[in-house]
C-alpha atoms as an extended CHARMM CRD file, in Angstrom:
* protein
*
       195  EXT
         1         1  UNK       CA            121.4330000000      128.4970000000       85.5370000000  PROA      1               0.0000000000
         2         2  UNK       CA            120.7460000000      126.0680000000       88.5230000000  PROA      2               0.0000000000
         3         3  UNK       CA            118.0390000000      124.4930000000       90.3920000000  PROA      3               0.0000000000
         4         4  UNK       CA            117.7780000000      122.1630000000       92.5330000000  PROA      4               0.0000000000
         5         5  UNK       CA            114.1650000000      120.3710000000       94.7790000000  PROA      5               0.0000000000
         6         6  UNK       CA            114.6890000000      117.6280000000       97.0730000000  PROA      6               0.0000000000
         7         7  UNK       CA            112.7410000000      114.1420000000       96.6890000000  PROA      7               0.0000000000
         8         8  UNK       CA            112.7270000000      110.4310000000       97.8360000000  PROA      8               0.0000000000
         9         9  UNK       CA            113.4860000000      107.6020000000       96.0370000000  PROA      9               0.0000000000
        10        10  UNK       CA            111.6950000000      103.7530000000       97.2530000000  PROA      10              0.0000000000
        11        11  UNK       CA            114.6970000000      101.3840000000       98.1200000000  PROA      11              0.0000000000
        12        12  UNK       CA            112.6800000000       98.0260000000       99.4880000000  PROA      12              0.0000000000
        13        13  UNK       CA            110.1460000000       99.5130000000      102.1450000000  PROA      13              0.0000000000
        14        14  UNK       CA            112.5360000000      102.5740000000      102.7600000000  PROA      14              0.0000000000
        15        15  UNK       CA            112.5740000000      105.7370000000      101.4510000000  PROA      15              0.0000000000
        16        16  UNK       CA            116.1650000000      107.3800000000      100.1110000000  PROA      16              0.0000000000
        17        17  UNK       CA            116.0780000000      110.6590000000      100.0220000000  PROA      17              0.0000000000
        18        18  UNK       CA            117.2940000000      111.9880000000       96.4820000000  PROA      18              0.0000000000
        19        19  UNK       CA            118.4560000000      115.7690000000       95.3690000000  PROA      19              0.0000000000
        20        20  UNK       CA            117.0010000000      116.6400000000       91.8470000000  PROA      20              0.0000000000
        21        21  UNK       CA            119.6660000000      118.7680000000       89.8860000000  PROA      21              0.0000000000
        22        22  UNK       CA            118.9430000000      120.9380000000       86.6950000000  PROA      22              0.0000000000
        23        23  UNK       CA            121.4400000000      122.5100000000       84.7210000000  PROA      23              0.0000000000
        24        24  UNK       CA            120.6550000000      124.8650000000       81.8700000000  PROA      24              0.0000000000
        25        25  UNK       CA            123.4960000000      125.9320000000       79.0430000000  PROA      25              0.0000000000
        26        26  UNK       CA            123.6090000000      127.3020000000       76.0370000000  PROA      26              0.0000000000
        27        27  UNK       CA            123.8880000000      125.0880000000       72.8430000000  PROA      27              0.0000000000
        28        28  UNK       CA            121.5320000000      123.1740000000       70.6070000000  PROA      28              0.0000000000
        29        29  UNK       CA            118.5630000000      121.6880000000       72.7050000000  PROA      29              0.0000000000
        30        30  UNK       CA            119.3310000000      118.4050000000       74.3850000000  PROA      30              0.0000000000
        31        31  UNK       CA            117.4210000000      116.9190000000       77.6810000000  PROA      31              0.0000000000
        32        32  UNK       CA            119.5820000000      114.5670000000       79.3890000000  PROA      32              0.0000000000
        33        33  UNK       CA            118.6860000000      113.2010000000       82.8130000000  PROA      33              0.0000000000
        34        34  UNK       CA            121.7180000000      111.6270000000       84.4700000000  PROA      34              0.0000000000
        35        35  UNK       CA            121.8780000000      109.3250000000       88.2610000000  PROA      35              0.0000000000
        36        36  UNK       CA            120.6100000000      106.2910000000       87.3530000000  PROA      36              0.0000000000
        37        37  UNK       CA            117.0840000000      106.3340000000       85.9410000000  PROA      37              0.0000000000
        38        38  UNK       CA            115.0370000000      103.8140000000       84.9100000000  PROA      38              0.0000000000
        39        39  UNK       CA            113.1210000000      104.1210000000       81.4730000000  PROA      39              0.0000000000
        40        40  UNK       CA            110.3340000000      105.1920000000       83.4410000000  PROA      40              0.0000000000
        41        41  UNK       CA            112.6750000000      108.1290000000       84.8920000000  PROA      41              0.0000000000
        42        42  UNK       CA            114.0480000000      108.7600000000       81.6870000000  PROA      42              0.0000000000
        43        43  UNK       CA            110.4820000000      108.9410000000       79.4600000000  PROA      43              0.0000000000
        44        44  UNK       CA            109.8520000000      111.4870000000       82.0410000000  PROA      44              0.0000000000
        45        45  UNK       CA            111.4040000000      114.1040000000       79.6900000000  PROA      45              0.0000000000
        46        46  UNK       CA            107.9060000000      114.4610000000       77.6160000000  PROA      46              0.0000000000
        47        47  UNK       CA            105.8830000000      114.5060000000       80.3080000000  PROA      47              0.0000000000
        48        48  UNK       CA            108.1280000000      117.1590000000       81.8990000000  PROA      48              0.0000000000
        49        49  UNK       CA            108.5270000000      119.1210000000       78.9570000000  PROA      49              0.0000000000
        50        50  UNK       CA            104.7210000000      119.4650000000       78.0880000000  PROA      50              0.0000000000
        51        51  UNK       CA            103.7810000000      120.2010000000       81.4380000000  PROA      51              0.0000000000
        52        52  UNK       CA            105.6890000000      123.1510000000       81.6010000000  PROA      52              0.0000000000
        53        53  UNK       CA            104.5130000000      124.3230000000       78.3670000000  PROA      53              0.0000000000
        54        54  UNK       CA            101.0720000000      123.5650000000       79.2400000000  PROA      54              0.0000000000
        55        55  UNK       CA            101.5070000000      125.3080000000       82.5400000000  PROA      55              0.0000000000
        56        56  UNK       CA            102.2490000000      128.7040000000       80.9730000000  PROA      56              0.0000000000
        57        57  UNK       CA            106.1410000000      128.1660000000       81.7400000000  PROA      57              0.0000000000
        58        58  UNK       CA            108.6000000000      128.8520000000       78.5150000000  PROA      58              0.0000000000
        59        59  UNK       CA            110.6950000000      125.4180000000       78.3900000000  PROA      59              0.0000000000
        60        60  UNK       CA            114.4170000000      125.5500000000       77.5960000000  PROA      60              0.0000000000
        61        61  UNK       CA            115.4170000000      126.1350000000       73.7670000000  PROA      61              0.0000000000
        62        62  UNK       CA            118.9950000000      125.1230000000       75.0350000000  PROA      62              0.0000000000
        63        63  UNK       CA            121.0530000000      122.1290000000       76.3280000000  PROA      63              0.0000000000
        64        64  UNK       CA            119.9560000000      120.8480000000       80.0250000000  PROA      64              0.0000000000
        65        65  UNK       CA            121.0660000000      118.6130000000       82.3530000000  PROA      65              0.0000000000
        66        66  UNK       CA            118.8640000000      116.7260000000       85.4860000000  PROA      66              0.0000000000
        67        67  UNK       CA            121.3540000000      115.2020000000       88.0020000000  PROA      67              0.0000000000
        68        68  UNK       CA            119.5560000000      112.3630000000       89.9820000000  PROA      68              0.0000000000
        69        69  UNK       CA            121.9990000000      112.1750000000       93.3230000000  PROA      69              0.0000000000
        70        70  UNK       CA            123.3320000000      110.2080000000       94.7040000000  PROA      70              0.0000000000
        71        71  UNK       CA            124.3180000000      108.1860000000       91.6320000000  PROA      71              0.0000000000
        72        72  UNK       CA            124.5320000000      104.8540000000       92.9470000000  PROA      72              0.0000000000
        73        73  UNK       CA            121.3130000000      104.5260000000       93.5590000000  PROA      73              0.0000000000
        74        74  UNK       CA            118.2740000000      103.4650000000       91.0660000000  PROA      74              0.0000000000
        75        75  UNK       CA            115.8390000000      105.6850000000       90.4090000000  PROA      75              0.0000000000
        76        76  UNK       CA            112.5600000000      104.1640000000       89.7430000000  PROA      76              0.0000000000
        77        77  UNK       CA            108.8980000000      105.0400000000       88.7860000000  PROA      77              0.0000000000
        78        78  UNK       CA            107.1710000000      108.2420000000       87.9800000000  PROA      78              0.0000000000
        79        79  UNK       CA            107.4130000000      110.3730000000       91.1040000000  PROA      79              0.0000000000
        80        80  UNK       CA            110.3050000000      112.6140000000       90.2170000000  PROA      80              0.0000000000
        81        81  UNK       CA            108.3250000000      114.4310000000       87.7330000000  PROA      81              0.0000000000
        82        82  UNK       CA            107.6670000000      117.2650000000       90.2310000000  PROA      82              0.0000000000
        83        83  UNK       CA            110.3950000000      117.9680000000       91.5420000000  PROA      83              0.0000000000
        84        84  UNK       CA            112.2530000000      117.7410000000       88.0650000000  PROA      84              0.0000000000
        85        85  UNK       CA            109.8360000000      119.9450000000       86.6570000000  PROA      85              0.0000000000
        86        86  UNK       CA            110.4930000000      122.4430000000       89.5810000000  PROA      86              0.0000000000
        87        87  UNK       CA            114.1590000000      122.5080000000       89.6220000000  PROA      87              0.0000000000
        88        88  UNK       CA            114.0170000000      123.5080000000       85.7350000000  PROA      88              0.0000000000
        89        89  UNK       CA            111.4260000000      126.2700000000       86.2760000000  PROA      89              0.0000000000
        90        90  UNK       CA            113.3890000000      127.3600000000       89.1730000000  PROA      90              0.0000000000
        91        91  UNK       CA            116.5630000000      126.9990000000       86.8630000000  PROA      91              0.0000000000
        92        92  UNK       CA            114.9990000000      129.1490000000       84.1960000000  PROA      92              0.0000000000
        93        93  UNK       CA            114.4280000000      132.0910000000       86.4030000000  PROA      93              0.0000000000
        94        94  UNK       CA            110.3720000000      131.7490000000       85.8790000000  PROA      94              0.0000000000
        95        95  UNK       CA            109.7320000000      130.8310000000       89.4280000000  PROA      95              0.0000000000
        96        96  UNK       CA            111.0490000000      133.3150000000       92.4130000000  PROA      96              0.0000000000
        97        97  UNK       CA            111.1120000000      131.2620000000       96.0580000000  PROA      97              0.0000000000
        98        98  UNK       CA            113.5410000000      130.2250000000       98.4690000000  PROA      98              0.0000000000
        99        99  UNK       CA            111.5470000000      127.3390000000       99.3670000000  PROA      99              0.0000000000
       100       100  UNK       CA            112.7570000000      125.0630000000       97.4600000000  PROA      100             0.0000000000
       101       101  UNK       CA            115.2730000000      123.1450000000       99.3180000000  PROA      101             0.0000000000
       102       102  UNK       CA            112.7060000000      122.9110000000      102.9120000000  PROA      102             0.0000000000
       103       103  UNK       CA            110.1590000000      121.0640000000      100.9200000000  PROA      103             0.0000000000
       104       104  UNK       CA            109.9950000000      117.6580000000       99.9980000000  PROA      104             0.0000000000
       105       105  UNK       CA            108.2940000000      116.7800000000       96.5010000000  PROA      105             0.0000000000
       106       106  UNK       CA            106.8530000000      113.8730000000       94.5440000000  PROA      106             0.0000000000
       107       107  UNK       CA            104.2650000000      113.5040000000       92.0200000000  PROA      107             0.0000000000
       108       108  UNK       CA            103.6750000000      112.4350000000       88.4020000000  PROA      108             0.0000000000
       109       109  UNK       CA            102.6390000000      115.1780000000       85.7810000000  PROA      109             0.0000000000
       110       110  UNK       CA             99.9890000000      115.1600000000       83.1350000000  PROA      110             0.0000000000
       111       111  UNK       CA            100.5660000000      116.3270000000       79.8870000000  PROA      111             0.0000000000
       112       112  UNK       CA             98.3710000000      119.2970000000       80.7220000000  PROA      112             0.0000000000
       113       113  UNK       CA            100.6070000000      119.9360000000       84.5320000000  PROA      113             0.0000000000
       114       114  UNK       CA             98.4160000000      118.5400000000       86.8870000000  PROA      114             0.0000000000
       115       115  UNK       CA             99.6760000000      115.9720000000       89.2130000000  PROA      115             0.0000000000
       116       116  UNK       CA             98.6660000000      112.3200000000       89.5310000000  PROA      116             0.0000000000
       117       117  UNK       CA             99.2020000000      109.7380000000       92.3720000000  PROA      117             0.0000000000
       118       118  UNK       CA            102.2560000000      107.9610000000       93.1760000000  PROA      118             0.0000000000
       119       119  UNK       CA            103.1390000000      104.6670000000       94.8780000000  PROA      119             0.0000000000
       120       120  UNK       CA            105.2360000000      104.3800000000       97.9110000000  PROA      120             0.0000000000
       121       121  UNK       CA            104.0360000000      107.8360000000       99.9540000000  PROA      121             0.0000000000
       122       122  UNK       CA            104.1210000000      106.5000000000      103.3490000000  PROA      122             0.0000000000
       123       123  UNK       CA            107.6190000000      105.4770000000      103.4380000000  PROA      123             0.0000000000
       124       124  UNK       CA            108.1670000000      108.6930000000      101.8960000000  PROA      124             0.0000000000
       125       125  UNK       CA            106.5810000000      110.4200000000      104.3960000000  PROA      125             0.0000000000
       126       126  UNK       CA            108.4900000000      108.4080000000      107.3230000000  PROA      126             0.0000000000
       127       127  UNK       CA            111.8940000000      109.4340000000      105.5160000000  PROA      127             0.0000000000
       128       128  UNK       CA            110.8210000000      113.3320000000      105.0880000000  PROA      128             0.0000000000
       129       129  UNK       CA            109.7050000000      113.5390000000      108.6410000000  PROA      129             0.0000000000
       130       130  UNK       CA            112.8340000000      111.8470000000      110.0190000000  PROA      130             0.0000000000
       131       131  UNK       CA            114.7400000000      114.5120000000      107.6550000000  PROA      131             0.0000000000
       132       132  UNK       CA            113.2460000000      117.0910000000      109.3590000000  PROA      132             0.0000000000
       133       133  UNK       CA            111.8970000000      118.9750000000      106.4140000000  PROA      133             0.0000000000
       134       134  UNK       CA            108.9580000000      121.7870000000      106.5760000000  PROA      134             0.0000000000
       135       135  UNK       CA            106.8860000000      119.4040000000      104.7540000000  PROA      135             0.0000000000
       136       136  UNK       CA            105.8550000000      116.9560000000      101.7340000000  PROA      136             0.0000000000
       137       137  UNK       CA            103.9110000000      118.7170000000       98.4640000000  PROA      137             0.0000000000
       138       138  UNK       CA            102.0820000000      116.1180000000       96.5720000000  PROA      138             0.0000000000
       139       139  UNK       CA             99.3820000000      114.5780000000       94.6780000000  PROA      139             0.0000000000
       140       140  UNK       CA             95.9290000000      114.8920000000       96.4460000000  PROA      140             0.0000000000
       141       141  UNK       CA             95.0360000000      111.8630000000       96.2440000000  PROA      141             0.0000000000
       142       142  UNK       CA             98.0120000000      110.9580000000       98.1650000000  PROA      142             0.0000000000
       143       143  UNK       CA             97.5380000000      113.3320000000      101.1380000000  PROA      143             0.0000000000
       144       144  UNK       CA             95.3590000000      111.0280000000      103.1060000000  PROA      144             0.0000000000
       145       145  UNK       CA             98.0920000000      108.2520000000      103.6020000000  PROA      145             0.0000000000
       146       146  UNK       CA            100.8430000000      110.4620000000      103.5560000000  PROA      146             0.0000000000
       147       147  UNK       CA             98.9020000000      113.0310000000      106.9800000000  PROA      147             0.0000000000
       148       148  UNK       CA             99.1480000000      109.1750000000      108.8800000000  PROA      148             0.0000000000
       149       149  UNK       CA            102.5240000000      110.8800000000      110.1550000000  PROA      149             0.0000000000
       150       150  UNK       CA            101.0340000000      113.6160000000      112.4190000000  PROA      150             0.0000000000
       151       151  UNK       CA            104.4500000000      115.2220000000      112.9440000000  PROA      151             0.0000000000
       152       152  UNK       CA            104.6630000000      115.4830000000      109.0760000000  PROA      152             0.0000000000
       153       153  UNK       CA            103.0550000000      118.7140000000      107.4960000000  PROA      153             0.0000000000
       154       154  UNK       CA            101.3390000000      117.2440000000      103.7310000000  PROA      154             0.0000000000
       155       155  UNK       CA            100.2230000000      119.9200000000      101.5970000000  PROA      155             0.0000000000
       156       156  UNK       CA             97.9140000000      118.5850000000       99.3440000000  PROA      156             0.0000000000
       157       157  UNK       CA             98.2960000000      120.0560000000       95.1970000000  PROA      157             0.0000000000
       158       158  UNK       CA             95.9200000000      119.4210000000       92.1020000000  PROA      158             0.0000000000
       159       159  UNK       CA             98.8380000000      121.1400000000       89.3890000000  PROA      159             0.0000000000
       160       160  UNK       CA            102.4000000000      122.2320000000       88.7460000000  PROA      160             0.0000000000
       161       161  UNK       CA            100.8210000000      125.8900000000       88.9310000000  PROA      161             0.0000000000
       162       162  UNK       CA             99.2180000000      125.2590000000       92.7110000000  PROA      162             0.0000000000
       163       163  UNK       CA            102.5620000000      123.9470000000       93.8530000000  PROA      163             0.0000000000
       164       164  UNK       CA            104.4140000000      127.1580000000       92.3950000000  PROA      164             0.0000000000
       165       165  UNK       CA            102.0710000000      129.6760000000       93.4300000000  PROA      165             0.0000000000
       166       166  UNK       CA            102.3620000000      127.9780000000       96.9820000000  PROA      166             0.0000000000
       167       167  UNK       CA            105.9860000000      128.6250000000       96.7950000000  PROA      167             0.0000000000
       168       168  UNK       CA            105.6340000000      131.7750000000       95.6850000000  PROA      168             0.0000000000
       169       169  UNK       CA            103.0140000000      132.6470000000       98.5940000000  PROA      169             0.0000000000
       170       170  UNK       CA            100.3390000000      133.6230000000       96.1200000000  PROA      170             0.0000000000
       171       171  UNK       CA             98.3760000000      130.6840000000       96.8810000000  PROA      171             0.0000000000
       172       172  UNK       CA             97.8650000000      129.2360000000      100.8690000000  PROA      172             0.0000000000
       173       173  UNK       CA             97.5490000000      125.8890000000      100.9980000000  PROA      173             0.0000000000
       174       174  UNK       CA             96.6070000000      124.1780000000      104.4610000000  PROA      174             0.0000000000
       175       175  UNK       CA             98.6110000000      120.9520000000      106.0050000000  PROA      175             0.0000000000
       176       176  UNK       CA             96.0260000000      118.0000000000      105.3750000000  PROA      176             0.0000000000
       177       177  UNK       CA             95.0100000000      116.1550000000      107.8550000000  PROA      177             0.0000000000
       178       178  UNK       CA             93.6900000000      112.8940000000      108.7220000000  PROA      178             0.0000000000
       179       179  UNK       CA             91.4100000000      111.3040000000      111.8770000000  PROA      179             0.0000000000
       180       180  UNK       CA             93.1720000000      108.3960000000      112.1860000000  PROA      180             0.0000000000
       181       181  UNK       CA             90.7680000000      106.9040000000      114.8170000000  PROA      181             0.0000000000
       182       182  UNK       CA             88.3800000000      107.0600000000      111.9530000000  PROA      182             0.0000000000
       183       183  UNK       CA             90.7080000000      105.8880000000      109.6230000000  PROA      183             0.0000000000
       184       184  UNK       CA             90.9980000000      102.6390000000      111.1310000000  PROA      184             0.0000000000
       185       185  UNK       CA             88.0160000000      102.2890000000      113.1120000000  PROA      185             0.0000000000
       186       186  UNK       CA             86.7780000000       99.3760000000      110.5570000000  PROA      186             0.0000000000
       187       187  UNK       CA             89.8420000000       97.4060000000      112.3310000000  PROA      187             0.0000000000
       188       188  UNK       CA             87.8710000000       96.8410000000      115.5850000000  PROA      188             0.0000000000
       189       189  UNK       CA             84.7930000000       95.1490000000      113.0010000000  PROA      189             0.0000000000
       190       190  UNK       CA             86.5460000000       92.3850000000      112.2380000000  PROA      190             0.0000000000
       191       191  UNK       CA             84.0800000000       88.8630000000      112.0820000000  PROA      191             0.0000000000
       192       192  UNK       CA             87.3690000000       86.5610000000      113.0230000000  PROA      192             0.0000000000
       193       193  UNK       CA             88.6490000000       86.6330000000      116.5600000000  PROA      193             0.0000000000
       194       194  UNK       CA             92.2940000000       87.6280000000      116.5050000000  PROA      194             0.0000000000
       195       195  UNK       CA             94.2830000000       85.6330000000      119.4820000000  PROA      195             0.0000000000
């Protein structure tokens, strides 16, 4: 069984965009996560692993495999979460969509499934809209930098469950958007005289 999300990966102040691979086969339960991760990657496997528990999602008894491609390149930080944990529910046959692969995901999981912020959206965002993907899911309280890119659809999650019941069109989520006139109106305040 197969599954596979797309994601980005911060190289410098660039994005790489990076395809999430999970592979699940019989034999005794073993998580490995392959591409190479750094620890934070790799201690990503008990945050994974309870949030789909905790989500109402039965987690493999059996040996599986997350690919992290392309290979060469290091895999850093704590926003892979989501789209690991998606590619293994989509893997195990517990989530029905074909929505996977148009999306762009990133995100760190609680314990309990529901997402926390991650560093680096903006370049992310730059890379997915240059990709020409239907959108970025993420973290809420990373919508507001990530909507900077107009062209860019951001849809905005709280959980693991809100991103898969978006998928699955049980749950309408609306692209977030930002006034960016407002956003950086403070700009024009400034007390030093720029030359």
């Amino acid at each position: 069984m197969y599954g596979k999300t797309i994601s980005y990966a911060i190289q410098g102040i660039d994005a790489q965009q990076i395809t999430v691979e999970a592979d699940i086969k019989g034999g005794l339960a073993k998580f490995s996560i392959v591409g190479l991760p750094s620890n934070s990657v790799k201690e990503s496997k008990d945050r994974v692993s309870a949030a789909i528990k905790n989500s109402g999602f039965r987690f493999p008894t059996h040996s599986y495999t997350v690919n992290l491609a392309p290979a060469d390149i290091r895999k850093d930080g704590v926003a892979l979460d989501l789209p690991t944990s998606l590619a293994l529910v989509y893997a195990l046959n517990q989530m029905k969509t074909a929505k996977l692969e148009k999306y762009a995901f990133i995100g760190e999981l609680s314990l309990d499934g529901s997402l926390r912020p991650v560093n680096g959206v903006l370049p992310v965002a730059v890379a997915c809209w240059k990709d020409g993907l239907d959108g970025l899911i993420l973290p809420y309280e990373n919508a507001k930098e990530a909507a900077i890119i107009d062209e860019l659809n951001v849809y905005p999650a709280a959980s693991l469950n809100e991103v898969i019941n978006f998928l699955e069109d049980k749950l309408k989520i609306e692209p977030f958007k930002v006034d960016k006139k407002e956003m950086f109106s403070h700009l024009d305040e400034s007390p030093v005289d720029m030359f």
